[in-house]
Coordinates of C-alpha atoms in Angstrom, one line a residue:
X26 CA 32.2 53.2 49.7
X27 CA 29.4 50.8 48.1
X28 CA 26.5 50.2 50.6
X29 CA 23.3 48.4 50.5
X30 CA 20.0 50.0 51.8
X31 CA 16.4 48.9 51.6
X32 CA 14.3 51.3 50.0
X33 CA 11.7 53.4 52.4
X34 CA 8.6 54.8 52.5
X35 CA 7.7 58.5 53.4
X36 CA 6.4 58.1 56.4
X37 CA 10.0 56.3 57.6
X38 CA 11.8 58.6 55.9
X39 CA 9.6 61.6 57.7
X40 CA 10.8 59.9 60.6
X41 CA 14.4 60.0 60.4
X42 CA 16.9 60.1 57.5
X43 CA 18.6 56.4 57.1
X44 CA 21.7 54.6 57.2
X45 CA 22.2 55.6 53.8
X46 CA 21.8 59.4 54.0
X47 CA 23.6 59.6 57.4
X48 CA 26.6 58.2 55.5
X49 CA 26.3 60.5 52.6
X50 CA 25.7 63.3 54.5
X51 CA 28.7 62.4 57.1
X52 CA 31.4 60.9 54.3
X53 CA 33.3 64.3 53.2
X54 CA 35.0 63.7 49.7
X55 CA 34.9 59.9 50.3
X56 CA 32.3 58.9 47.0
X57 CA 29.4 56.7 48.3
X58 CA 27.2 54.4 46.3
X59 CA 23.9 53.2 47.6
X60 CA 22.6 49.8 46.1
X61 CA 19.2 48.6 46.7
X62 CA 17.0 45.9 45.2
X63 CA 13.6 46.0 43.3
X64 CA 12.1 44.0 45.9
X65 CA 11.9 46.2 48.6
X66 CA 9.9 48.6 49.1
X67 CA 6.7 49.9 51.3
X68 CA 5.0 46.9 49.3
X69 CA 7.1 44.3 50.3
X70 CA 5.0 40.9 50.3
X71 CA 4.9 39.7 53.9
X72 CA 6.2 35.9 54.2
X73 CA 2.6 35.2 56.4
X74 CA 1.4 32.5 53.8
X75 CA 4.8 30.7 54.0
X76 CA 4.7 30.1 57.5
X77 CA 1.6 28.1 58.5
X78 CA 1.6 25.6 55.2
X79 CA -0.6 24.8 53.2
X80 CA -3.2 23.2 54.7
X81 CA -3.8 25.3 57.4
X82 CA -4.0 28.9 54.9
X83 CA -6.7 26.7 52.9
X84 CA -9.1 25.8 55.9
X85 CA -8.1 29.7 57.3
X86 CA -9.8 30.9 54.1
X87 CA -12.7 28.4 54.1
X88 CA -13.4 29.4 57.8
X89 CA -13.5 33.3 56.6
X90 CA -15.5 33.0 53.9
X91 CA -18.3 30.4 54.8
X92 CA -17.9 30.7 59.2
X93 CA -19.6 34.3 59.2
X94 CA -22.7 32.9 56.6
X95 CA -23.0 29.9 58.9
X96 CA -22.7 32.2 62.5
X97 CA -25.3 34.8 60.8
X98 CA -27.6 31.2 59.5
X99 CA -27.5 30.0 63.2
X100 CA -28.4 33.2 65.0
X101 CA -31.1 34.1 62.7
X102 CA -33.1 30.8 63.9
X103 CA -32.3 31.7 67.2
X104 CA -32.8 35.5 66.9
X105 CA -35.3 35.7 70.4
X106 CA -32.2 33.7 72.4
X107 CA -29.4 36.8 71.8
X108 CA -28.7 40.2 71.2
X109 CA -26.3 42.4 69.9
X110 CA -23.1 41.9 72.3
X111 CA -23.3 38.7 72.5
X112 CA -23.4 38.2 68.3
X113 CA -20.9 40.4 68.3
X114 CA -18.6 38.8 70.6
X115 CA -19.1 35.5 68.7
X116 CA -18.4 36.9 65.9
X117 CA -15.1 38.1 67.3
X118 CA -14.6 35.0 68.8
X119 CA -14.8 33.2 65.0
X120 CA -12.5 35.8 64.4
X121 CA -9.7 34.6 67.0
X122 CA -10.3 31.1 65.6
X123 CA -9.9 32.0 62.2
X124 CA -6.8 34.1 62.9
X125 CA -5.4 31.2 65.1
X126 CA -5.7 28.9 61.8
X127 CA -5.1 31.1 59.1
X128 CA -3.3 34.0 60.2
X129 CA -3.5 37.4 59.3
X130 CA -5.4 37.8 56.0
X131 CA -8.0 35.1 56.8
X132 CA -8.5 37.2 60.0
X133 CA -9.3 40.3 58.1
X134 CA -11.4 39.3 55.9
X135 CA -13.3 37.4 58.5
X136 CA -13.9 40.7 60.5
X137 CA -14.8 43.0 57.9
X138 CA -17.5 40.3 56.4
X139 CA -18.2 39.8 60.3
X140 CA -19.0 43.4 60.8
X141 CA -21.0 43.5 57.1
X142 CA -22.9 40.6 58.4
X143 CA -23.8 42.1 61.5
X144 CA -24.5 45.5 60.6
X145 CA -26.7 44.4 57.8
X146 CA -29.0 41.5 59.9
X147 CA -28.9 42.2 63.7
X148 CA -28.1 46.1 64.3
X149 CA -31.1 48.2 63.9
X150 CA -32.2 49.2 61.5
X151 CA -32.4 45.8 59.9
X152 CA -31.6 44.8 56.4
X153 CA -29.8 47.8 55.9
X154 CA -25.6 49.4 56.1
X155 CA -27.1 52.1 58.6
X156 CA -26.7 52.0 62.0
X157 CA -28.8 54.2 64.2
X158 CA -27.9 54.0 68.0
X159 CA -24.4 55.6 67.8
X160 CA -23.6 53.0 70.9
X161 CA -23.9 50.2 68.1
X162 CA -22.0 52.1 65.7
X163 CA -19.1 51.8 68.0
X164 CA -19.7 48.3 68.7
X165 CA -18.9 47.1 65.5
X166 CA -15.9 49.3 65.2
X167 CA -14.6 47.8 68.2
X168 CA -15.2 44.7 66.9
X169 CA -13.5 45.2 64.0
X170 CA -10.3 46.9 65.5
X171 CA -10.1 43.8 68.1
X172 CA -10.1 41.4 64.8
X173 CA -7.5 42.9 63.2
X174 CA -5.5 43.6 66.2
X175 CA -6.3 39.9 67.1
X176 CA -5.0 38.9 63.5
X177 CA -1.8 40.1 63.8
X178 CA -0.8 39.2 67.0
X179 CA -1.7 35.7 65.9
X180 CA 0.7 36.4 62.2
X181 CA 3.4 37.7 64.5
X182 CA 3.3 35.0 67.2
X183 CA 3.7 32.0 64.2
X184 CA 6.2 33.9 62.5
X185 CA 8.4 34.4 65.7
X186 CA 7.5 30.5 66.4
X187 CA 8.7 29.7 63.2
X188 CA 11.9 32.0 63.6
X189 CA 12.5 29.8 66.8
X190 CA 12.0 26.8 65.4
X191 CA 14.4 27.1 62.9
X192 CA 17.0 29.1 65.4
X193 CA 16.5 25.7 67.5
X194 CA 17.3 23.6 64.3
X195 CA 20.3 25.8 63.4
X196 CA 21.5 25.5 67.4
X197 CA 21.0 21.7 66.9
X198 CA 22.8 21.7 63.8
X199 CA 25.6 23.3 65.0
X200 CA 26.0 21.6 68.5
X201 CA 26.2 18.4 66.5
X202 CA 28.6 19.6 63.8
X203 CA 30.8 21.1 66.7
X204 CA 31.0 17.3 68.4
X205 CA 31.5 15.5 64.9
X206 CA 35.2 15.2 65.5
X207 CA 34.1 13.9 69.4
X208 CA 31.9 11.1 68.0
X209 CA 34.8 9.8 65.2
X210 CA 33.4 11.7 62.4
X211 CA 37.2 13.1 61.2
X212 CA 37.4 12.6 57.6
X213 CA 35.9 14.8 55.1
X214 CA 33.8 11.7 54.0
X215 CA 31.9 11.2 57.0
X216 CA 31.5 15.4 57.4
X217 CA 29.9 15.4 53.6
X218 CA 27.5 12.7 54.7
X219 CA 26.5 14.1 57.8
X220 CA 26.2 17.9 55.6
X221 CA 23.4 15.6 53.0
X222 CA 21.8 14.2 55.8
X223 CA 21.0 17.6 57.4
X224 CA 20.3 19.4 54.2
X225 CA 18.1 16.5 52.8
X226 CA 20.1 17.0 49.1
X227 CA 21.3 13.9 47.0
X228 CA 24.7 14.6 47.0
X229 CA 27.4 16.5 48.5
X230 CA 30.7 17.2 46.6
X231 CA 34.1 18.6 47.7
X232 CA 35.7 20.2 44.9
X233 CA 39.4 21.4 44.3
X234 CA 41.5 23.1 42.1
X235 CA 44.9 24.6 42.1
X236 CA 44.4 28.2 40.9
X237 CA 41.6 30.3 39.4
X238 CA 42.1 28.9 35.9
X239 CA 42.5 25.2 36.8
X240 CA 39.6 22.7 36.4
X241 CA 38.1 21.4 39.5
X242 CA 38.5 18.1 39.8
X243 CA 36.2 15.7 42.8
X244 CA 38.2 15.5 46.4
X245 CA 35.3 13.5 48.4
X246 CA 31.0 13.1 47.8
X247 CA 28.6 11.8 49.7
X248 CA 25.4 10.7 47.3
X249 CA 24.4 9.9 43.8
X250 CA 25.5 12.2 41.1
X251 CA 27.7 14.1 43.0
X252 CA 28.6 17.9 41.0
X253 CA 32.1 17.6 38.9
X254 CA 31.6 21.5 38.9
X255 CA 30.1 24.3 41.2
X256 CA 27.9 25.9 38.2
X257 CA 25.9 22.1 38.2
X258 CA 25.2 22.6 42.4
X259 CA 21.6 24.3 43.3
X260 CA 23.7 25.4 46.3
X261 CA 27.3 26.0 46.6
X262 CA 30.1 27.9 49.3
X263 CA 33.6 28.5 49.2
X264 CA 35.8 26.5 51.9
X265 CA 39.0 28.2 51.1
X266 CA 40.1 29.6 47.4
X267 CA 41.0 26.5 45.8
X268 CA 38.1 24.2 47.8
X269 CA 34.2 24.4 47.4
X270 CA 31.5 22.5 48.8
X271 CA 28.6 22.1 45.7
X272 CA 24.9 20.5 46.8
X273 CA 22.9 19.1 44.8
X274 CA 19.5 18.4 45.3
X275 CA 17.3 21.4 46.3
X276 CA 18.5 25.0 46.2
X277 CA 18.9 26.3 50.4
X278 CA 17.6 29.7 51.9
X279 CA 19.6 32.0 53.6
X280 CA 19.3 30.8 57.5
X281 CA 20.2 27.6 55.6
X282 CA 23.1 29.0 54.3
X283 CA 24.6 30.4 57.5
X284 CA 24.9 26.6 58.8
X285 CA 27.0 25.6 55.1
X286 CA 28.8 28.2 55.7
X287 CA 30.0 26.8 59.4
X288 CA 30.2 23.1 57.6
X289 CA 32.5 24.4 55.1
X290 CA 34.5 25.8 57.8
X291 CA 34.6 22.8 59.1
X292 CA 35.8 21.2 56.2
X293 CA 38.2 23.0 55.6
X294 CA 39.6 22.5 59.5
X295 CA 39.7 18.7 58.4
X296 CA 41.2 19.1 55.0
X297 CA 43.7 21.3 56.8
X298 CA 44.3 18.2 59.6
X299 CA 44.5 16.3 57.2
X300 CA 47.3 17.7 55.3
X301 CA 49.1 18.2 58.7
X302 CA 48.3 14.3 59.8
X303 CA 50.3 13.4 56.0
X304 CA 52.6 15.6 56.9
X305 CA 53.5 14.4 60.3
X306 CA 53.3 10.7 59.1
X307 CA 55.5 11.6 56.4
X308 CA 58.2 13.2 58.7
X309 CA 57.2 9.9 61.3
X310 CA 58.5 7.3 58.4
X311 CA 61.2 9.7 57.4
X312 CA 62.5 9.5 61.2
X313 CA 62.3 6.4 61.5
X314 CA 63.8 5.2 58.1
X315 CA 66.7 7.5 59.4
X316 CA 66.7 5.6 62.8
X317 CA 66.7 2.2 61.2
X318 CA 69.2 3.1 58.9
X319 CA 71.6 4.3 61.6
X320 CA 70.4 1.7 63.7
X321 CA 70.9 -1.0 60.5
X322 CA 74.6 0.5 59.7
X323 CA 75.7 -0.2 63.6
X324 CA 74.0 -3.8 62.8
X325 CA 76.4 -4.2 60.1
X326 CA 79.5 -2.7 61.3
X327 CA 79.5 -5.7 64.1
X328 CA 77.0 -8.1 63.5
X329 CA 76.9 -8.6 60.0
X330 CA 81.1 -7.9 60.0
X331 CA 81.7 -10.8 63.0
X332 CA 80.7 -13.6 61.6
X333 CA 81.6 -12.5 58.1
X334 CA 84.8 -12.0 59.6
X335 CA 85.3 -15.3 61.0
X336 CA 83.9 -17.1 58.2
X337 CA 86.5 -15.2 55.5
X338 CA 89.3 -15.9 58.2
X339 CA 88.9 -19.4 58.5
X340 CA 88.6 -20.0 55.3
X341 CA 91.3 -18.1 54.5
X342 CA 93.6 -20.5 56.6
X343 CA 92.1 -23.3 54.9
X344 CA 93.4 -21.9 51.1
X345 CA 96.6 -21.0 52.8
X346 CA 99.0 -23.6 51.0
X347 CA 102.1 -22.7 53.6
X348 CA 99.9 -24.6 56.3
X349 CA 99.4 -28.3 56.5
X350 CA 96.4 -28.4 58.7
X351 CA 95.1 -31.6 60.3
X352 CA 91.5 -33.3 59.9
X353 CA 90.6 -32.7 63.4
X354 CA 91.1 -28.7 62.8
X355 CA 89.9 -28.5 59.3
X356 CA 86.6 -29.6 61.0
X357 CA 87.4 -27.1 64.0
X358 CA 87.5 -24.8 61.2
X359 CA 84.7 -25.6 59.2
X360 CA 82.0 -26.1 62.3
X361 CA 83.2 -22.5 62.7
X362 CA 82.6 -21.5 59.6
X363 CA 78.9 -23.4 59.6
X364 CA 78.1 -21.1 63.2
X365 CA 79.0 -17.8 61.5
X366 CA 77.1 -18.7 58.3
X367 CA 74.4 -19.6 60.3
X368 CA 74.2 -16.5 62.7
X369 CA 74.8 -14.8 59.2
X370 CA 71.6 -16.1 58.2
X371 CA 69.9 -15.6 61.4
X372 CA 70.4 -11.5 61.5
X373 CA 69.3 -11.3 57.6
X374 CA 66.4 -13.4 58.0
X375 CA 65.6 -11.3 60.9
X376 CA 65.7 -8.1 59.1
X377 CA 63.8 -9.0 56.1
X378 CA 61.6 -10.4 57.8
X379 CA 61.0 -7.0 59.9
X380 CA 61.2 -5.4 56.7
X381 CA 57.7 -7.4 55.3
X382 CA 56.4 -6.6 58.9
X383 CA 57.2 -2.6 58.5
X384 CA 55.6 -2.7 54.5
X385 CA 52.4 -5.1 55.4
X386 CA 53.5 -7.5 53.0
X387 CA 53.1 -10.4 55.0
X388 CA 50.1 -12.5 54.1
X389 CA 49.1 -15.0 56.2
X390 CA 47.6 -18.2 55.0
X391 CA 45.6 -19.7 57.6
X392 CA 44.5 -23.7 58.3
X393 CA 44.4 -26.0 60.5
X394 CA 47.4 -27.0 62.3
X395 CA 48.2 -29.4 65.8
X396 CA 50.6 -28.5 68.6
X397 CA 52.7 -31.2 68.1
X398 CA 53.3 -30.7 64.6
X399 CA 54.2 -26.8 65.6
X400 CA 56.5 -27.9 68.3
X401 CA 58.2 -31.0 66.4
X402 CA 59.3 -28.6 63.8
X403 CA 60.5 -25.9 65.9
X404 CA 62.4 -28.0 68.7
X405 CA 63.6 -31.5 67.8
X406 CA 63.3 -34.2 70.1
X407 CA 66.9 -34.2 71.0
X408 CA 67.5 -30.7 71.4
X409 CA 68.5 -31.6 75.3
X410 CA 68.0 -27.8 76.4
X411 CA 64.4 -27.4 75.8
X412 CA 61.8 -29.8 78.0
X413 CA 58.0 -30.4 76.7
X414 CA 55.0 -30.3 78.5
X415 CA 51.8 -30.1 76.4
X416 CA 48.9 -31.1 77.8
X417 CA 47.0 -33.8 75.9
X418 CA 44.3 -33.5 73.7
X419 CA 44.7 -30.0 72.8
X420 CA 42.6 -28.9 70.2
X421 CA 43.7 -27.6 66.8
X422 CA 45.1 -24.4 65.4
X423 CA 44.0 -21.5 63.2
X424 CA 47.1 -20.5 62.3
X425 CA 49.5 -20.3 59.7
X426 CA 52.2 -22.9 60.5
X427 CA 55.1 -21.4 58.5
X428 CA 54.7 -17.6 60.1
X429 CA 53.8 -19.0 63.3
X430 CA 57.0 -21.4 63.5
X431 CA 59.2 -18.7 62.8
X432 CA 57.7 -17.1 65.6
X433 CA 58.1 -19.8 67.9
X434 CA 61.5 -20.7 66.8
X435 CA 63.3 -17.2 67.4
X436 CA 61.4 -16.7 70.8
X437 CA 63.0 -20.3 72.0
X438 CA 66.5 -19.1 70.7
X439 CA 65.9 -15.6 72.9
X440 CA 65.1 -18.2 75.9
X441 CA 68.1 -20.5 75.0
X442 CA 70.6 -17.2 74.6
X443 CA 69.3 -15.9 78.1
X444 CA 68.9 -19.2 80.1
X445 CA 72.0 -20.5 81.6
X446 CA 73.6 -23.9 80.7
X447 CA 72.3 -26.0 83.6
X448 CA 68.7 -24.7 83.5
X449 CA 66.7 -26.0 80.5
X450 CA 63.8 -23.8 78.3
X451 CA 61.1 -25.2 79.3
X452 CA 57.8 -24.9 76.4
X453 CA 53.9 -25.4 77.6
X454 CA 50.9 -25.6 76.1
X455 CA 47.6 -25.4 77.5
X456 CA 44.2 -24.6 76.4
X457 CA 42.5 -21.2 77.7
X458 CA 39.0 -20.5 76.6
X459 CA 39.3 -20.3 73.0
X460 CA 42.9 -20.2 72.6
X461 CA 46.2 -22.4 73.0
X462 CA 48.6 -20.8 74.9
X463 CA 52.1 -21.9 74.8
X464 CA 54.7 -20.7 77.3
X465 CA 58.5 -20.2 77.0
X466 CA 60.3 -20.3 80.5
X467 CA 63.8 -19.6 80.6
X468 CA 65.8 -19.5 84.2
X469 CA 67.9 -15.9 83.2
X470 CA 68.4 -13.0 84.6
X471 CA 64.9 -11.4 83.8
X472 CA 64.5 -8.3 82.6
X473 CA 62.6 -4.8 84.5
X474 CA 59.0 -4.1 84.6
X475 CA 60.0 -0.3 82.7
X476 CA 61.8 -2.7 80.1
X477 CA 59.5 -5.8 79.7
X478 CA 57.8 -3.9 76.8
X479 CA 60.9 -1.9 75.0
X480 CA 62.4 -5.7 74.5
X481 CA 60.1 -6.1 71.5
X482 CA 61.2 -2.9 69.9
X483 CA 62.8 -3.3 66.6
X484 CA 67.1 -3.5 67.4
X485 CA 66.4 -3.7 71.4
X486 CA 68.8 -6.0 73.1
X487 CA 68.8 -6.8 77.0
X488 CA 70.1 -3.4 78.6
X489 CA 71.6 -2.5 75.1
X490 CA 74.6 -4.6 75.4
X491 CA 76.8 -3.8 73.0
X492 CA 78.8 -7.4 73.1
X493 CA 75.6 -9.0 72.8
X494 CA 74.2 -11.6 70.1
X495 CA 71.8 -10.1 67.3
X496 CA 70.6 -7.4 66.3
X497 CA 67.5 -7.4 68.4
X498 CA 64.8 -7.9 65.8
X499 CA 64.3 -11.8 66.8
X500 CA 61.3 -11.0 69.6
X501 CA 60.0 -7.4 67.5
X502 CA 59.6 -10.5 64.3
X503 CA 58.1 -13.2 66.5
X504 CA 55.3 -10.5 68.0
X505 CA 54.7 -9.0 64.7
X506 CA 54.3 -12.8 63.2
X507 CA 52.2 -14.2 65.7
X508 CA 49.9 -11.1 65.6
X509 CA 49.9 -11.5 62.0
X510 CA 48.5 -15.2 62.2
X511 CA 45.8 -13.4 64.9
X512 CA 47.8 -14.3 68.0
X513 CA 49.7 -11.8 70.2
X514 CA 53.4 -12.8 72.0
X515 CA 53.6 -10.8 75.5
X516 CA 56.1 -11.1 78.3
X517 CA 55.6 -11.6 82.3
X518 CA 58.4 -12.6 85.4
X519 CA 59.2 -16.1 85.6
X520 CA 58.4 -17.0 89.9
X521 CA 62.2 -17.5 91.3
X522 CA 63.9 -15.2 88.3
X523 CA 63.4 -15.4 84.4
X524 CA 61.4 -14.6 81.7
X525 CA 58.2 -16.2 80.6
X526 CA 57.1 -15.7 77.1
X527 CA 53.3 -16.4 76.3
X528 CA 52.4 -17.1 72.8
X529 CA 48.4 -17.0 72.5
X530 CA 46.9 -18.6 69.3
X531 CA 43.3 -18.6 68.5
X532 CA 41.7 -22.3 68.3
X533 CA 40.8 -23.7 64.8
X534 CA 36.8 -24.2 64.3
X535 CA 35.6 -26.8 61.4
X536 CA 33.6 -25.0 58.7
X537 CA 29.9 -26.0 58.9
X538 CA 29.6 -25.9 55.2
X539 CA 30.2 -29.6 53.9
X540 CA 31.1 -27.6 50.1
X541 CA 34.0 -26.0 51.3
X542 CA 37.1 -26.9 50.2
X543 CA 39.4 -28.1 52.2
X544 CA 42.7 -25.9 53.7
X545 CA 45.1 -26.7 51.8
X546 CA 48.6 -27.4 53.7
X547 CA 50.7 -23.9 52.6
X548 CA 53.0 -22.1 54.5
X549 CA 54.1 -18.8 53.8
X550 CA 57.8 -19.1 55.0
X551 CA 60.4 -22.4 55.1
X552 CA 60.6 -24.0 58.9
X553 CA 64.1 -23.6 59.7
X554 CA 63.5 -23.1 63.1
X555 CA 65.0 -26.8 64.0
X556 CA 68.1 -25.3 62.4
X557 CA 68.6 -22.3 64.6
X558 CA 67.9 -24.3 67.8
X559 CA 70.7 -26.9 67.0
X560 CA 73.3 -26.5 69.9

């Protein structure tokens, strides 16, 4: 057993034994070793002159030496005016003030050159160390028991302020680092930061390694010059066996220590969330990779297969050379073979586009761009099914035209799908605030508020028909373009049954800047959207 015991003084240990001999006395054969430290003692310097500062310890000192010359100057001119108690309760009171301002060393000294002073010009006899009224003689003693005793309650009182103080700062310390997470401050970053800040060092480092005779190598720092090793901090802790937290800057005290030590825990609570949070995300994306791949292999088994089906069919019939087929169903055939290529390309446009969508590698390039021009490409004039009304005079777009008609284009071929023959899609545009909003009104069945949001999930169709058209990407891609382009596509009831889709866009605003170039007319995808909507 190794313990650590201050070293004591006679009269303590006349007192009683210790810690140290109690456990020596009481261990049996268990071996005991008793460290100590040079610095202890019965001598140990008392931390008095660290706890007032500087400036107050030098006017302490100037008040003990030259206030009891200066008291003693004044009451010899006014010797007639006075007698002995009340010099000698001035005197005590110098002593107070003095021990108020200097603490406990200034004090002393103060009274003892107090009672000199006194003894030796204003108790009888005069100009001499004697004193002959015994009733004087115990005046000054009093006097100087009440300094001293005055003294250190005055030493005791600012160390025990000071003791608060810095209990306050350390409560304060902590109740903000226990509400860091609270107020956003969740990364190991912003808790290295908010360590420099409240340690006023340069630089705080989290360090790493993976065993005891690995480098370390620099996680995260806050500051200049961060420490690539824990034997360059002035102050360092351990966060876990392979972490460390190094300062640099100033080296820190022990109370000082005590609040590292809880940021490290700290720390290390993030660094482990962290790990978790990776973790998680990792299994997320693994989920959902196997969802879309189970989800993407039914797509293909029917969706992909139909038309692929129809179109090797059909053109199988056309290569037969046992059938003479006429022109009227050699075009039957063909136009049948031009739908399924079409829907073909439809569902893989769809999911690469939701592919760039899941990756962030859409980019959009924004410029100005007019209604008209958006909705000329997307619907053609004679496209009977779909009516316009655009309200005139609507101002420009901030947009990107290609991302933004693709958009458009496959939440008009949703409306078509769903609207019934006799009932045409009806597309508005209107200006609200500082946005366009267009509106897709289709006359279908609708669909139910618990399901209004679930239809722009990735492979979502209408009550998860499974004869339906599409994969169900066409509305996931239009909201994750038009959001791109800084739009958003949402969904509401149509009044007397249907589904209105509303397409916000924000509202081009001219550059003020006469040097700017101007936008240059790029799209980021081709506008085949007339295409699609071709009945």
């Amino acid at each position: 057993m190794v313990i650590g015991e201050s070293r004591r003084g006679r009269f303590s240990r006349f007192l009683s034994r210790g810690v140290g001999a109690t456990i020596i006395r009481d261990s049996g054969d268990i071996d005991v070793l008793v460290v100590t430290h040079e610095q202890t003692g019965g001598h140990a310097r008392r931390p008095s002159r660290l706890l007032l500062g500087r400036r107050r310890l030098a006017a302490g000192w100037a008040l003990a030496v030259l206030g009891p010359w200066l008291l003693a100057w004044g009451f010899a001119h006014t010797r007639d005016l006075h007698s002995l108690p009340t010099e000698l309760m001035m005197f005590l009171a110098l002593t107070v003030v003095v021990g108020l301002v200097g603490g406990m060393r200034p004090a002393i000294v103060t009274a003892a050159l107090g009672s000199l002073i006194v003894n030796y010009f204003f108790t009888p006899p005069l100009y001499t160390l004697t004193i002959a009224e015994p009733e004087n003689a115990f005046a000054v003693v009093v006097f100087v028991l009440v300094g001293v005793a005055v003294a250190t309650v005055v030493d005791r009182a600012a160390r025990r302020a000071k003791l608060a103080a810095a209990a306050r700062r350390e409560a304060d310390t902590l109740f903000l680092l226990s509400g860091a997470v609270l107020r956003g401050e969740d990364t190991v970053e912003a808790m290295l930061a908010r360590l420099r800040e409240t340690f006023g060092v340069t630089s705080a480092a989290l360090l790493e390694r993976d065993d005891d005779r690995s480098p370390w190598r620099l996680v995260a720092a806050s500051g200049d010059d961060p420490c690539r090793r824990p034997e360059e901090a002035e102050a360092e802790v351990s966060v876990t066996d392979r972490l460390a937290i190094a300062l640099r800057g100033r080296p820190l005290p022990a109370e000082e220590v005590r609040v590292l030590n809880a940021y490290a825990a700290q720390v290390a609570v993030l660094v482990e969330r962290a790990g978790l949070r990776a973790e998680a995300a990792e299994a997320t994306r693994r989920a959902e990779g196997n969802a879309m791949r189970t989800t993407l292999l039914a797509a293909v088994s029917h969706d992909l297969r139909t038309p692929l089906a129809t179109i090797k069919a059909n053109v199988s019939s056309l290569l037969a050379g046992d059938v003479d087929f006429s022109a009227e169903d050699r075009h039957t055939l063909l136009s049948t073979v031009a739908e399924a290529t079409d829907r073909l390309d439809r569902v893989v446009a769809n999911l690469l586009d939701m592919s760039r969508l899941r990756t962030g590698a859409v980019t959009p390039l924004h410029r100005a761009a007019s209604v008209e021009e958006l909705l000329s490409a997307v619907v053609p004039a004679e496209v009977g099914a779909v009516r316009w009304e655009v309200t005139p005079g609507l101002p420009l777009l901030h947009t990107d035209p290609g991302l933004l008609e693709r958009a458009l284009a496959n939440v008009v071929e949703n409306a078509l799908r769903h609207s019934p023959p006799d009932a045409p899609v009806t597309v508005a545009a209107s200006t609200h605030a500082e946005r366009v909003e267009i509106r897709v009104v289709d006359r279908g069945r609708g669909v139910p508020d618990d399901q209004i949001e679930e239809i722009f999930e990735p492979f979502q169709r209408l009550g998860d028909v499974p004869g339906g058209d599409g994969v169900g990407l066409g509305l996931a891609v239009a909201r994750g373009f038009a959001r791109a382009v800084g739009g958003d596509l949402t969904a509401e009831h149509t009044p007397g049954g249907g589904l209105t889709m509303v397409l916000t866009i924000p509202v081009h605003v001219p550059a003020r800047d006469d040097g700017e170039p101007p936008d240059e007319d790029v799209t980021a995808l081709p506008t085949s959207g007339a295409a699609l909507l071709t009945p």
